[in-house]
Amino acid sequence: QASASSVPAEGSMAEEPGEPEEILTPLERVAKLPWEKQEKIYAMLLRVLERLRDQPEEPKFRSLSAKSSKLQELLEPPGGESLLLWCGFVLQGDRYLAAAAELDFGARHEELMAHATRERDTAFRAARDQRIEAEKLKALPTGDFGPPLRRWGGRLPGFGFGAHRLASAGMQCSKIMTRVSLPLDPRQPRGFQLLDLAAVGPLGPSATYQLSGVVQHIGSTPFSGHYVAYCWHHASNRWHCFDDAKVRPVDPATVLEALNEAYVFFFEQVPCA
């Protein structure tokens, strides 16, 4: 017995599912704007909400002319009007009127202030990162500008709560100076012997790894000191030392000395021949 199937009627077209439209809150919509426009919108609305918070019954603070040139600066950008409505105003005729007096304008002011502060900090960090890229990467002796700065959300290994508990109890805590050695091998491009981890178990197509970076901790205690990074740079085929804002090329022997105070090692898998 044949089963029936739905067939579009003649002349009609089957609808294809489209991408769902992104639903944003008024705060999220305004946050899509450049910071210069965001800043003007936040400053204006914070002043309005501050007056309503302090004098909620004052008529002149509860009515805004939609034809006002200043208000037009708020209404023109995408999301500006929706944020004004979020603040508790409704459009009646040619004026925006504050909603019922029971609306907590103080809470709205506090929420908008927190949001504006977060967006300001995000914009400042982005501008700072761009400035660092423009100033510092030009001075790198690696011959290229490298990838853009990225913020890593992970965490490096810590010294553990045990060390902190000992220190808080007044007991001394010192760093274990275990020396780690990776033999030099001038036949290898990076100057170090390859690391064979086949005995550990199946690690993928290749079990051979090569050193690509070292983070060195200089100091006698786990709670203080200085960190220096030694990284292999593919474009120049050289090791480089990154010490705060100073970057300089180094040879494998210098990297070998840093292994004595290594904090974190980074290895790359060597592709199968």
mmCIF file of C-alpha atoms in Angstrom:
data_model
loop_
_atom_site.group_PDB
_atom_site.id
_atom_site.type_symbol
_atom_site.label_atom_id
_atom_site.label_comp_id
_atom_site.label_asym_id
_atom_site.label_seq_id
_atom_site.Cartn_x
_atom_site.Cartn_y
_atom_site.Cartn_z
ATOM 1 C CA GLN A 1 0.000 0.000 0.000
ATOM 2 C CA ALA A 2 1.542 3.269 -1.152
ATOM 3 C CA SER A 3 1.868 6.016 1.401
ATOM 4 C CA ALA A 4 0.739 9.525 0.590
ATOM 5 C CA SER A 5 3.272 12.318 0.450
ATOM 6 C CA SER A 6 2.649 16.038 0.504
ATOM 7 C CA VAL A 7 3.353 17.737 -2.818
ATOM 8 C CA PRO A 8 3.272 21.529 -3.288
ATOM 9 C CA ALA A 9 0.311 22.686 -5.374
ATOM 10 C CA GLU A 10 0.979 23.743 -8.934
ATOM 11 C CA GLY A 11 2.310 27.268 -9.109
ATOM 12 C CA SER A 12 3.377 27.288 -5.477
ATOM 13 C CA MET A 13 6.953 27.168 -4.194
ATOM 14 C CA ALA A 14 8.199 25.110 -1.308
ATOM 15 C CA GLU A 15 9.453 27.327 1.502
ATOM 16 C CA GLU A 16 13.052 26.818 2.481
ATOM 17 C CA PRO A 17 13.926 27.270 6.111
ATOM 18 C CA GLY A 18 15.920 30.434 6.548
ATOM 19 C CA GLU A 19 18.417 31.497 9.172
ATOM 20 C CA PRO A 20 16.633 32.398 12.417
ATOM 21 C CA GLU A 21 16.849 36.110 13.074
ATOM 22 C CA GLU A 22 19.045 36.966 16.027
ATOM 23 C CA ILE A 23 16.963 38.268 18.910
ATOM 24 C CA LEU A 24 18.785 40.933 20.888
ATOM 25 C CA THR A 25 17.818 42.863 23.977
ATOM 26 C CA PRO A 26 17.893 46.683 23.744
ATOM 27 C CA LEU A 27 21.201 46.720 25.615
ATOM 28 C CA GLU A 28 22.706 44.149 23.248
ATOM 29 C CA ARG A 29 21.515 46.047 20.151
ATOM 30 C CA VAL A 30 23.120 49.292 21.253
ATOM 31 C CA ALA A 31 26.295 47.404 22.205
ATOM 32 C CA LYS A 32 26.732 46.592 18.487
ATOM 33 C CA LEU A 33 27.350 50.296 17.767
ATOM 34 C CA PRO A 34 30.815 51.906 17.798
ATOM 35 C CA TRP A 35 31.785 53.026 21.275
ATOM 36 C CA GLU A 36 31.610 56.729 20.320
ATOM 37 C CA LYS A 37 27.877 56.386 19.580
ATOM 38 C CA GLN A 38 27.262 54.142 22.572
ATOM 39 C CA GLU A 39 28.869 56.672 24.883
ATOM 40 C CA LYS A 40 26.535 59.500 23.768
ATOM 41 C CA ILE A 41 23.438 57.321 24.165
ATOM 42 C CA TYR A 42 24.425 56.075 27.622
ATOM 43 C CA ALA A 43 25.364 59.554 28.868
ATOM 44 C CA MET A 44 22.009 61.030 27.786
ATOM 45 C CA LEU A 45 19.876 58.220 29.212
ATOM 46 C CA LEU A 46 21.812 58.081 32.472
ATOM 47 C CA ARG A 47 21.108 61.793 33.020
ATOM 48 C CA VAL A 48 17.404 61.256 32.285
ATOM 49 C CA LEU A 49 17.175 58.264 34.630
ATOM 50 C CA GLU A 50 19.123 60.044 37.348
ATOM 51 C CA ARG A 51 16.617 62.917 37.369
ATOM 52 C CA LEU A 52 13.670 60.509 37.439
ATOM 53 C CA ARG A 53 15.279 58.523 40.224
ATOM 54 C CA ASP A 54 15.810 61.622 42.377
ATOM 55 C CA GLN A 55 12.544 63.442 41.484
ATOM 56 C CA PRO A 56 10.115 60.858 40.061
ATOM 57 C CA GLU A 57 7.061 63.152 40.346
ATOM 58 C CA GLU A 58 8.595 66.168 38.567
ATOM 59 C CA PRO A 59 6.527 66.649 35.342
ATOM 60 C CA LYS A 60 9.328 68.210 33.271
ATOM 61 C CA PHE A 61 11.512 65.137 33.819
ATOM 62 C CA ARG A 62 8.746 62.749 32.790
ATOM 63 C CA SER A 63 8.210 64.132 29.279
ATOM 64 C CA LEU A 64 10.655 64.304 26.351
ATOM 65 C CA SER A 65 9.928 65.956 23.016
ATOM 66 C CA ALA A 66 10.411 63.533 20.117
ATOM 67 C CA LYS A 67 11.375 66.537 17.949
ATOM 68 C CA SER A 68 14.228 67.585 20.219
ATOM 69 C CA SER A 69 17.555 67.640 18.364
ATOM 70 C CA LYS A 70 19.306 66.028 21.320
ATOM 71 C CA LEU A 71 16.752 63.246 21.526
ATOM 72 C CA GLN A 72 17.079 62.691 17.778
ATOM 73 C CA GLU A 73 20.763 61.875 18.330
ATOM 74 C CA LEU A 74 19.581 59.056 20.596
ATOM 75 C CA LEU A 75 16.758 57.853 18.341
ATOM 76 C CA GLU A 76 18.652 57.762 15.023
ATOM 77 C CA PRO A 77 21.187 54.952 15.735
ATOM 78 C CA PRO A 78 19.843 51.364 15.584
ATOM 79 C CA GLY A 79 18.578 50.329 18.992
ATOM 80 C CA GLY A 80 18.399 53.853 20.392
ATOM 81 C CA GLU A 81 14.599 54.046 20.569
ATOM 82 C CA SER A 82 14.264 50.518 21.960
ATOM 83 C CA LEU A 83 16.680 51.456 24.745
ATOM 84 C CA LEU A 84 14.619 54.555 25.531
ATOM 85 C CA LEU A 85 11.521 52.343 25.815
ATOM 86 C CA TRP A 86 13.530 49.934 27.995
ATOM 87 C CA CYS A 87 14.230 52.863 30.313
ATOM 88 C CA GLY A 88 10.481 53.208 30.918
ATOM 89 C CA PHE A 89 9.262 55.691 28.288
ATOM 90 C CA VAL A 90 6.336 55.271 25.883
ATOM 91 C CA LEU A 91 5.585 57.293 22.746
ATOM 92 C CA GLN A 92 2.364 59.326 22.902
ATOM 93 C CA GLY A 93 1.885 61.737 20.028
ATOM 94 C CA ASP A 94 5.073 63.715 19.599
ATOM 95 C CA ARG A 95 6.382 63.114 23.116
ATOM 96 C CA TYR A 96 7.956 60.266 25.036
ATOM 97 C CA LEU A 97 6.357 59.990 28.466
ATOM 98 C CA ALA A 98 7.737 58.172 31.497
ATOM 99 C CA ALA A 99 5.728 55.123 32.502
ATOM 100 C CA ALA A 100 3.893 54.707 35.796
ATOM 101 C CA ALA A 101 5.596 56.143 38.848
ATOM 102 C CA GLU A 102 6.013 52.703 40.398
ATOM 103 C CA LEU A 103 8.696 51.817 37.809
ATOM 104 C CA ASP A 104 12.016 51.621 39.630
ATOM 105 C CA PHE A 105 14.056 54.180 37.709
ATOM 106 C CA GLY A 106 16.864 53.776 40.234
ATOM 107 C CA ALA A 107 17.250 50.100 39.338
ATOM 108 C CA ARG A 108 17.180 50.960 35.620
ATOM 109 C CA HIS A 109 19.867 53.607 36.196
ATOM 110 C CA GLU A 110 22.036 51.132 38.095
ATOM 111 C CA GLU A 111 21.678 48.436 35.417
ATOM 112 C CA LEU A 112 22.444 50.850 32.579
ATOM 113 C CA MET A 113 25.457 52.238 34.449
ATOM 114 C CA ALA A 114 26.882 48.733 34.949
ATOM 115 C CA HIS A 115 26.324 47.899 31.270
ATOM 116 C CA ALA A 116 27.910 51.160 30.080
ATOM 117 C CA THR A 117 30.935 50.580 32.313
ATOM 118 C CA ARG A 118 31.461 47.085 30.888
ATOM 119 C CA GLU A 119 31.190 48.344 27.310
ATOM 120 C CA ARG A 120 33.595 51.204 28.056
ATOM 121 C CA ASP A 121 36.171 48.823 29.519
ATOM 122 C CA THR A 122 35.808 46.489 26.525
ATOM 123 C CA ALA A 123 36.351 49.379 24.100
ATOM 124 C CA PHE A 124 39.370 50.639 26.039
ATOM 125 C CA ARG A 125 40.944 47.173 26.092
ATOM 126 C CA ALA A 126 40.426 46.814 22.336
ATOM 127 C CA ALA A 127 42.008 50.222 21.697
ATOM 128 C CA ARG A 128 44.906 49.364 23.996
ATOM 129 C CA ASP A 129 45.509 46.052 22.223
ATOM 130 C CA GLN A 130 45.542 47.791 18.847
ATOM 131 C CA ARG A 131 48.025 50.353 20.147
ATOM 132 C CA ILE A 132 50.271 47.616 21.522
ATOM 133 C CA GLU A 133 50.164 45.786 18.196
ATOM 134 C CA ALA A 134 51.052 48.943 16.288
ATOM 135 C CA GLU A 135 53.914 49.935 18.599
ATOM 136 C CA LYS A 136 55.426 46.676 19.806
ATOM 137 C CA LEU A 137 55.090 44.348 16.836
ATOM 138 C CA LYS A 138 56.952 46.806 14.622
ATOM 139 C CA ALA A 139 59.921 46.516 16.949
ATOM 140 C CA LEU A 140 59.990 42.703 16.926
ATOM 141 C CA PRO A 141 63.214 41.394 15.399
ATOM 142 C CA THR A 142 61.359 38.478 13.827
ATOM 143 C CA GLY A 143 60.822 40.143 10.462
ATOM 144 C CA ASP A 144 57.030 39.932 10.486
ATOM 145 C CA PHE A 145 54.071 41.371 12.363
ATOM 146 C CA GLY A 146 52.703 38.025 13.502
ATOM 147 C CA PRO A 147 49.056 37.188 14.242
ATOM 148 C CA PRO A 148 46.754 39.646 16.035
ATOM 149 C CA LEU A 149 46.768 39.663 19.826
ATOM 150 C CA ARG A 150 44.469 37.086 21.360
ATOM 151 C CA ARG A 151 43.250 36.689 24.911
ATOM 152 C CA TRP A 152 43.593 33.165 26.230
ATOM 153 C CA GLY A 153 40.769 32.013 28.494
ATOM 154 C CA GLY A 154 42.655 29.080 29.997
ATOM 155 C CA ARG A 155 44.693 28.831 33.179
ATOM 156 C CA LEU A 156 48.324 27.916 33.630
ATOM 157 C CA PRO A 157 49.166 25.264 36.252
ATOM 158 C CA GLY A 158 49.045 26.693 39.754
ATOM 159 C CA PHE A 159 51.110 25.887 42.833
ATOM 160 C CA GLY A 160 48.037 24.465 44.568
ATOM 161 C CA PHE A 161 46.149 25.350 47.720
ATOM 162 C CA GLY A 162 48.625 23.409 49.846
ATOM 163 C CA ALA A 163 51.377 25.946 49.330
ATOM 164 C CA HIS A 164 49.023 28.822 50.129
ATOM 165 C CA ARG A 165 47.822 27.105 53.325
ATOM 166 C CA LEU A 166 51.407 26.576 54.471
ATOM 167 C CA ALA A 167 52.259 30.203 53.808
ATOM 168 C CA SER A 168 49.141 31.494 55.587
ATOM 169 C CA ALA A 169 50.070 29.373 58.625
ATOM 170 C CA GLY A 170 53.435 31.138 58.835
ATOM 171 C CA MET A 171 55.466 28.254 57.429
ATOM 172 C CA GLN A 172 58.126 28.822 54.811
ATOM 173 C CA CYS A 173 57.547 27.531 51.306
ATOM 174 C CA SER A 174 60.243 27.371 48.650
ATOM 175 C CA LYS A 175 60.258 26.367 45.017
ATOM 176 C CA ILE A 176 61.539 22.893 44.120
ATOM 177 C CA MET A 177 64.538 23.423 41.859
ATOM 178 C CA THR A 178 64.241 20.223 39.844
ATOM 179 C CA ARG A 179 66.505 20.509 36.840
ATOM 180 C CA VAL A 180 65.050 19.439 33.526
ATOM 181 C CA SER A 181 67.356 18.704 30.648
ATOM 182 C CA LEU A 182 66.626 18.209 26.975
ATOM 183 C CA PRO A 183 69.846 17.322 25.135
ATOM 184 C CA LEU A 184 71.067 19.651 22.426
ATOM 185 C CA ASP A 185 71.143 18.217 18.917
ATOM 186 C CA PRO A 186 72.698 20.468 16.255
ATOM 187 C CA ARG A 187 71.269 18.204 13.539
ATOM 188 C CA GLN A 188 67.740 19.341 14.406
ATOM 189 C CA PRO A 189 66.529 22.728 13.096
ATOM 190 C CA ARG A 190 65.573 23.863 16.598
ATOM 191 C CA GLY A 191 68.773 22.584 18.151
ATOM 192 C CA PHE A 192 67.193 20.087 20.563
ATOM 193 C CA GLN A 193 66.778 16.352 20.557
ATOM 194 C CA LEU A 194 63.327 15.172 19.561
ATOM 195 C CA LEU A 195 61.128 13.677 22.260
ATOM 196 C CA ASP A 196 59.800 10.177 21.570
ATOM 197 C CA LEU A 197 56.646 9.427 23.572
ATOM 198 C CA ALA A 198 55.791 6.129 21.916
ATOM 199 C CA ALA A 199 56.122 4.358 25.274
ATOM 200 C CA VAL A 200 53.306 6.494 26.711
ATOM 201 C CA GLY A 201 50.732 4.979 24.385
ATOM 202 C CA PRO A 202 48.877 5.857 21.193
ATOM 203 C CA LEU A 203 49.085 9.611 20.647
ATOM 204 C CA GLY A 204 47.918 9.875 17.057
ATOM 205 C CA PRO A 205 49.764 9.542 13.768
ATOM 206 C CA SER A 206 53.080 10.546 15.359
ATOM 207 C CA ALA A 207 54.528 10.103 18.837
ATOM 208 C CA THR A 208 57.526 12.364 18.174
ATOM 209 C CA TYR A 209 57.494 15.884 19.592
ATOM 210 C CA GLN A 210 59.802 18.883 19.402
ATOM 211 C CA LEU A 211 60.214 21.768 21.822
ATOM 212 C CA SER A 212 58.390 24.942 20.758
ATOM 213 C CA GLY A 213 58.354 27.080 23.898
ATOM 214 C CA VAL A 214 59.414 27.407 27.528
ATOM 215 C CA VAL A 215 58.047 29.638 30.282
ATOM 216 C CA GLN A 216 60.763 30.301 32.850
ATOM 217 C CA HIS A 217 60.045 31.316 36.447
ATOM 218 C CA ILE A 218 62.832 33.341 38.045
ATOM 219 C CA GLY A 219 62.482 33.486 41.828
ATOM 220 C CA SER A 220 62.888 31.408 44.974
ATOM 221 C CA THR A 221 59.252 31.215 46.130
ATOM 222 C CA PRO A 222 56.027 30.199 44.373
ATOM 223 C CA PHE A 223 54.405 33.541 45.225
ATOM 224 C CA SER A 224 56.856 35.970 43.680
ATOM 225 C CA GLY A 225 59.353 36.271 40.896
ATOM 226 C CA HIS A 226 59.490 37.024 37.203
ATOM 227 C CA TYR A 227 58.385 35.117 34.114
ATOM 228 C CA VAL A 228 60.265 34.964 30.807
ATOM 229 C CA ALA A 229 59.162 33.102 27.673
ATOM 230 C CA TYR A 230 61.391 31.458 25.072
ATOM 231 C CA CYS A 231 59.528 30.693 21.839
ATOM 232 C CA TRP A 232 60.420 29.170 18.511
ATOM 233 C CA HIS A 233 59.560 31.502 15.637
ATOM 234 C CA HIS A 234 58.725 29.630 12.441
ATOM 235 C CA ALA A 235 59.179 32.531 10.013
ATOM 236 C CA SER A 236 62.766 33.292 11.051
ATOM 237 C CA ASN A 237 63.674 29.729 12.166
ATOM 238 C CA ARG A 238 65.105 31.105 15.403
ATOM 239 C CA TRP A 239 64.459 31.083 19.114
ATOM 240 C CA HIS A 240 63.408 34.387 20.671
ATOM 241 C CA CYS A 241 63.315 35.525 24.292
ATOM 242 C CA PHE A 242 60.263 37.534 25.379
ATOM 243 C CA ASP A 243 61.033 39.444 28.583
ATOM 244 C CA ASP A 244 58.245 41.949 29.229
ATOM 245 C CA ALA A 245 58.510 44.463 26.364
ATOM 246 C CA LYS A 246 61.998 43.317 25.335
ATOM 247 C CA VAL A 247 62.359 40.735 22.558
ATOM 248 C CA ARG A 248 65.673 39.381 21.338
ATOM 249 C CA PRO A 249 66.888 36.378 19.318
ATOM 250 C CA VAL A 250 68.755 33.702 21.299
ATOM 251 C CA ASP A 251 70.545 30.459 20.521
ATOM 252 C CA PRO A 252 69.505 26.981 21.752
ATOM 253 C CA ALA A 253 72.202 27.047 24.459
ATOM 254 C CA THR A 254 70.464 30.020 26.102
ATOM 255 C CA VAL A 255 67.137 28.190 25.966
ATOM 256 C CA LEU A 256 68.839 25.169 27.549
ATOM 257 C CA GLU A 257 69.841 27.306 30.548
ATOM 258 C CA ALA A 258 66.219 28.412 30.942
ATOM 259 C CA LEU A 259 65.142 24.778 31.240
ATOM 260 C CA ASN A 260 66.680 24.732 34.734
ATOM 261 C CA GLU A 261 63.937 27.074 35.958
ATOM 262 C CA ALA A 262 61.202 25.977 33.573
ATOM 263 C CA TYR A 263 57.592 26.464 34.669
ATOM 264 C CA VAL A 264 55.741 25.274 31.568
ATOM 265 C CA PHE A 265 56.939 23.447 28.448
ATOM 266 C CA PHE A 266 55.247 23.597 25.053
ATOM 267 C CA PHE A 267 55.810 20.824 22.512
ATOM 268 C CA GLU A 268 54.666 20.416 18.912
ATOM 269 C CA GLN A 269 53.939 17.096 17.294
ATOM 270 C CA VAL A 270 56.345 16.284 14.473
ATOM 271 C CA PRO A 271 54.406 15.207 11.361
ATOM 272 C CA CYS A 272 55.087 11.724 10.050
ATOM 273 C CA ALA A 273 57.592 11.644 7.215
#
